[in-house]
Coordinates of N, CA, C and O in Angstrom, one line a residue:
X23 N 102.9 55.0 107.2 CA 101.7 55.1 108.0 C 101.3 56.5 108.2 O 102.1 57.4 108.4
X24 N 100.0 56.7 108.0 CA 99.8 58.3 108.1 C 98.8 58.1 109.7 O 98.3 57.1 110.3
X25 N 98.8 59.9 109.9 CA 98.4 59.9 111.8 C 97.0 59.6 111.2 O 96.8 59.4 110.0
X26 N 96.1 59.6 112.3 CA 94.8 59.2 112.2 C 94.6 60.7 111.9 O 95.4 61.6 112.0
X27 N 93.2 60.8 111.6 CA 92.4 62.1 111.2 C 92.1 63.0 112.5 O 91.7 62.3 113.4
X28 N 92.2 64.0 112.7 CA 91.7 65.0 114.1 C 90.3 65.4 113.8 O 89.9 65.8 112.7
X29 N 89.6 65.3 114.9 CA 87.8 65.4 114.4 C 87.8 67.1 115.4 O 88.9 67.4 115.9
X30 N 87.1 67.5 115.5 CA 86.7 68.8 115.8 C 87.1 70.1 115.1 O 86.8 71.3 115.4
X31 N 87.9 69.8 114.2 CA 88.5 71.4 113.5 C 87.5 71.4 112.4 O 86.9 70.5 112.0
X32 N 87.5 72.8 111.9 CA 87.0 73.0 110.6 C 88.0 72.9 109.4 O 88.4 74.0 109.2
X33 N 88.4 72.3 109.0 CA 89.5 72.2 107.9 C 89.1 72.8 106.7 O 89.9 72.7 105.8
X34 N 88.2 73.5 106.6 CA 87.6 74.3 105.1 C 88.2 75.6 105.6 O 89.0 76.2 104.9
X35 N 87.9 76.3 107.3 CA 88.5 77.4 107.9 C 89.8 77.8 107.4 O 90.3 78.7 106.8
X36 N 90.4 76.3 108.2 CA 92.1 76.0 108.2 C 92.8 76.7 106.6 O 93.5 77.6 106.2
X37 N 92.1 75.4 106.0 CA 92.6 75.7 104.5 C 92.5 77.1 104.0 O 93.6 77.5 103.4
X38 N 91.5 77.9 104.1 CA 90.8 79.1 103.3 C 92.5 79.9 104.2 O 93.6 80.3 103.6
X39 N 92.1 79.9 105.4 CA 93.5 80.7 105.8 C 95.0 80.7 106.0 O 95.8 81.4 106.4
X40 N 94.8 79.2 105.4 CA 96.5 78.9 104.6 C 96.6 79.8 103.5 O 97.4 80.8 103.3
X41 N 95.7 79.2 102.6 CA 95.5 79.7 101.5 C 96.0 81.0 101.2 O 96.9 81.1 100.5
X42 N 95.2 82.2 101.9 CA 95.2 83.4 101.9 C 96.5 83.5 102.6 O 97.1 84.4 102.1
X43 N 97.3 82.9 103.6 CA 98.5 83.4 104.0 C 99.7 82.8 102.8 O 100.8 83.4 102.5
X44 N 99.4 82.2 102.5 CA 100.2 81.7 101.2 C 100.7 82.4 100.2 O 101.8 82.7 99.8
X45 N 99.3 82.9 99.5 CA 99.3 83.8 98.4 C 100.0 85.3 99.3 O 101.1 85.7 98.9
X46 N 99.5 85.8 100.1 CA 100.1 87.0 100.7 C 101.2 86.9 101.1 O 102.0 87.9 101.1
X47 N 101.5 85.9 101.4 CA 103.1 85.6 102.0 C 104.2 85.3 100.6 O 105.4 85.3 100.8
X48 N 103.9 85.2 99.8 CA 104.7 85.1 98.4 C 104.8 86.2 98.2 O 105.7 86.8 98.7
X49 N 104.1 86.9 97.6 CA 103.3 87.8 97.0 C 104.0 89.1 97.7 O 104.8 89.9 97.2
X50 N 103.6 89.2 98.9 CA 104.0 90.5 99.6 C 105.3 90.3 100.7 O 106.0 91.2 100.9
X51 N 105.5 89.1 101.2 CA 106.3 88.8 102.5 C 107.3 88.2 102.3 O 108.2 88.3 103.2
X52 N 107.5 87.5 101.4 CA 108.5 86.8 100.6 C 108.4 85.4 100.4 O 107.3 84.8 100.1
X53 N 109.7 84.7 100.7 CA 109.3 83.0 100.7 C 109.1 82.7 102.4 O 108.1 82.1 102.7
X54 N 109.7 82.9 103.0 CA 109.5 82.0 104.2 C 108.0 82.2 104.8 O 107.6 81.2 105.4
X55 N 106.9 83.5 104.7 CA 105.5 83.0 105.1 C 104.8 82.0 103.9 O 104.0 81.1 103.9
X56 N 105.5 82.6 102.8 CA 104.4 81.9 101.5 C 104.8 80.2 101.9 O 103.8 79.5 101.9
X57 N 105.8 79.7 102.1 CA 106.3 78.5 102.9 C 105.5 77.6 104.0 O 105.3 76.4 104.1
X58 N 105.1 79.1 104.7 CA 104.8 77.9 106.2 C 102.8 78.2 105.7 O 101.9 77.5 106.2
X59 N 102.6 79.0 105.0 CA 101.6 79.0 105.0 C 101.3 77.3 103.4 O 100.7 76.2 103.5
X60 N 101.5 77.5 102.9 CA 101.9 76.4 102.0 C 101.8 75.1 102.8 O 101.1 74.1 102.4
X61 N 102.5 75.1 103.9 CA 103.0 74.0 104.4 C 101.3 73.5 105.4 O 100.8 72.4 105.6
X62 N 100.7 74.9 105.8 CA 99.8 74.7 106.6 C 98.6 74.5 105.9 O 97.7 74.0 106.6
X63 N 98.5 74.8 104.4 CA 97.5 74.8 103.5 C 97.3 72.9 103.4 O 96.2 72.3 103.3
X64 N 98.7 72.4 103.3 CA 98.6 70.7 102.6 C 98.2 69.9 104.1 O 97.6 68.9 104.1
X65 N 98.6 70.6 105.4 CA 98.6 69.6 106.4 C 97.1 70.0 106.9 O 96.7 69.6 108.0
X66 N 96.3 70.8 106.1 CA 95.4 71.0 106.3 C 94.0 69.7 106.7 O 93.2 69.7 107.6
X67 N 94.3 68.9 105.8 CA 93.4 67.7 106.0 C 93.6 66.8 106.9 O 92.7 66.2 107.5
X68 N 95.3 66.6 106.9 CA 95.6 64.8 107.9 C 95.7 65.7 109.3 O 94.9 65.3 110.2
X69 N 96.6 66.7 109.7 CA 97.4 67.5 110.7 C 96.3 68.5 111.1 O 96.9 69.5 111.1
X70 N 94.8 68.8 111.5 CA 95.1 70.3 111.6 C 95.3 71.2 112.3 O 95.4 72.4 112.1
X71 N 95.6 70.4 113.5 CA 96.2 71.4 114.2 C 97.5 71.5 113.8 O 97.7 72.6 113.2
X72 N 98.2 70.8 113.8 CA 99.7 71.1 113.0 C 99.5 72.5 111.8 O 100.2 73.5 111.9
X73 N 98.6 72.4 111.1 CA 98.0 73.3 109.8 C 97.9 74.5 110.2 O 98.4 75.4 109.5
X74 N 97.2 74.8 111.6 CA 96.7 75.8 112.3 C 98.4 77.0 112.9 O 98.6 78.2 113.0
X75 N 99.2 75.8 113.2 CA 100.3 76.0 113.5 C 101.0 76.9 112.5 O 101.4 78.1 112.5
X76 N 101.1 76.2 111.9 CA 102.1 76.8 110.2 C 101.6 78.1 109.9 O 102.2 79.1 109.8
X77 N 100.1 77.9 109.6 CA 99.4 79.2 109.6 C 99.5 80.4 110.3 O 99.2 81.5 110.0
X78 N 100.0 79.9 111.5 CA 99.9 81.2 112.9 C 101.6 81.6 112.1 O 101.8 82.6 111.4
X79 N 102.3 80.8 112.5 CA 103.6 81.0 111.9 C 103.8 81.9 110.9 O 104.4 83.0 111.1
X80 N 103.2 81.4 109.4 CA 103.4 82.1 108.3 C 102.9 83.8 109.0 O 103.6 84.7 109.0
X81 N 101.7 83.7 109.5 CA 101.1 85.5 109.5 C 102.3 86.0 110.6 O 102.7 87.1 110.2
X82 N 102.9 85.8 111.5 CA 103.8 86.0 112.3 C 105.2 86.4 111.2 O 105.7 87.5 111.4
X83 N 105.7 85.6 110.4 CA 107.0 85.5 109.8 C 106.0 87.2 108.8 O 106.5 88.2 108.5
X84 N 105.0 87.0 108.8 CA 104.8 88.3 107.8 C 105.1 89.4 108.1 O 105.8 90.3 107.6
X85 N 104.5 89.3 109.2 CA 104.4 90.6 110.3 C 105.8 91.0 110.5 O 106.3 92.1 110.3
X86 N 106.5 89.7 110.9 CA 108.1 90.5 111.3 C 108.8 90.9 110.4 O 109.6 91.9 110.6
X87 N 108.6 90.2 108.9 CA 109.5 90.9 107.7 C 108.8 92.6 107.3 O 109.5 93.6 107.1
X88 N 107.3 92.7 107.4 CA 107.4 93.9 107.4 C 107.7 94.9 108.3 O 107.8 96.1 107.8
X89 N 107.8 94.6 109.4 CA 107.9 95.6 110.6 C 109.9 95.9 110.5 O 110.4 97.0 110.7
X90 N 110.7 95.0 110.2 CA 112.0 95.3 109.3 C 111.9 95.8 108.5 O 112.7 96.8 108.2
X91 N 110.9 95.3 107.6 CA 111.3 96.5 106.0 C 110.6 98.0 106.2 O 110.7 98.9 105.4
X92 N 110.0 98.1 107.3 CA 109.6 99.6 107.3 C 110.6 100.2 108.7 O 110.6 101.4 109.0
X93 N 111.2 99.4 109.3 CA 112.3 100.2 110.1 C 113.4 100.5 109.1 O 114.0 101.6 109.3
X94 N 113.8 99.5 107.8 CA 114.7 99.5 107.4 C 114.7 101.3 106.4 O 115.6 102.0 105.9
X95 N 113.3 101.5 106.3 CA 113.1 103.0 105.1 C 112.6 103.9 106.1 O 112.1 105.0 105.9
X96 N 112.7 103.5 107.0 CA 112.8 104.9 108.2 C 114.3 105.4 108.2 O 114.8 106.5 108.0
X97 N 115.1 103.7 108.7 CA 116.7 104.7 108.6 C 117.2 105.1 107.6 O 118.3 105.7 107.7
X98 N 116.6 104.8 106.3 CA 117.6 104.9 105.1 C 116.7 106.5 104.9 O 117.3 107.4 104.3
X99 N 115.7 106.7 105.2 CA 115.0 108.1 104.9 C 115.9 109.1 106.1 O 115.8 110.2 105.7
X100 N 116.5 109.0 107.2 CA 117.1 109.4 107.9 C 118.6 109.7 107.7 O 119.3 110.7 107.9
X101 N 118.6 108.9 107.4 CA 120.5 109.2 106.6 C 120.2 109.8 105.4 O 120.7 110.9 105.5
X102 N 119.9 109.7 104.6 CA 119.0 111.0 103.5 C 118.9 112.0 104.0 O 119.2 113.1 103.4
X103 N 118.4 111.9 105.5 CA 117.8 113.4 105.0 C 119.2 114.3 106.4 O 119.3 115.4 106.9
X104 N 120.0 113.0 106.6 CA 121.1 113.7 107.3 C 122.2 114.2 106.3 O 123.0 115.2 106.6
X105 N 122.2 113.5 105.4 CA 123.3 113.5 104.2 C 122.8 114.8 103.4 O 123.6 115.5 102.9
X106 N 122.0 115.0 103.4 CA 121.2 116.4 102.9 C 121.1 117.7 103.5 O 121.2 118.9 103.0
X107 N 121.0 117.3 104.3 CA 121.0 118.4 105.6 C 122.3 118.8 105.9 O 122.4 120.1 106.0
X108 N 123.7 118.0 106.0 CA 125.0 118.0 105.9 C 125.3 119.2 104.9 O 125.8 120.3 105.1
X109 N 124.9 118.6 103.9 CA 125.0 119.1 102.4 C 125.1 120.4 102.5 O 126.1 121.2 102.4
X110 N 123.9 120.5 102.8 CA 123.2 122.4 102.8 C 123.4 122.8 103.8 O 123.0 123.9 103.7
X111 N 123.8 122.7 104.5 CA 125.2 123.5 105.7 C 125.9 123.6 105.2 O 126.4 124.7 105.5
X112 N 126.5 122.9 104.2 CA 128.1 123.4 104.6 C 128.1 123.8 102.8 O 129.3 124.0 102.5
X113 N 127.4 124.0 102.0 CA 126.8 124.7 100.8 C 127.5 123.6 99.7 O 127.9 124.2 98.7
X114 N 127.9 122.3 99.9 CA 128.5 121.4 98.9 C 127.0 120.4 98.5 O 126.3 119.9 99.4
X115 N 126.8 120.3 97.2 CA 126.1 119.3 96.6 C 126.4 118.1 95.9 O 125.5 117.4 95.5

């Protein structure tokens, strides 16, 4: 049995920004937004608020994987440039 249909959303909206979270979430974020965005793309029609959900999700899961991967080349540029700095003190390369 499938749920009844939800009347007041725009589901062309919904979808367009699954969509785009989908492709950006593979693409750039990895699998888990290209996932929930995927997921919010198909529940687009029967679910949409459910759809709307997935979608907030996927841009959220984006956001957090990059705000890790740019902490992650902050510290590794820091130990670089401590390991370097070590270096040329003490005149060993």
């Amino acid at each position: 049995m499938t749920a009844p249909l939800q009347t007041g959303f725009n589901t062309e909206a919904i979808k367009k920004n699954a969509l785009i979270a989908t492709i950006v979430g593979f693409v750039l974020g990895g699998v888990i937004p290209g996932i929930l965005g995927l997921l919010g793309y198909l529940k687009a029609d029967t679910e949409p608020a459910t759809a709307k959900k997935f979608t907030k999700w996927a841009w959220i899961a984006f956001a957090i994987i990059w705000v890790i991967t740019i902490i992650f080349i902050i510290i590794y540029v820091v130990i670089i440039a401590a390991i370097l700095g070590n270096a040329a003190s003490t005149g060993t390369y």
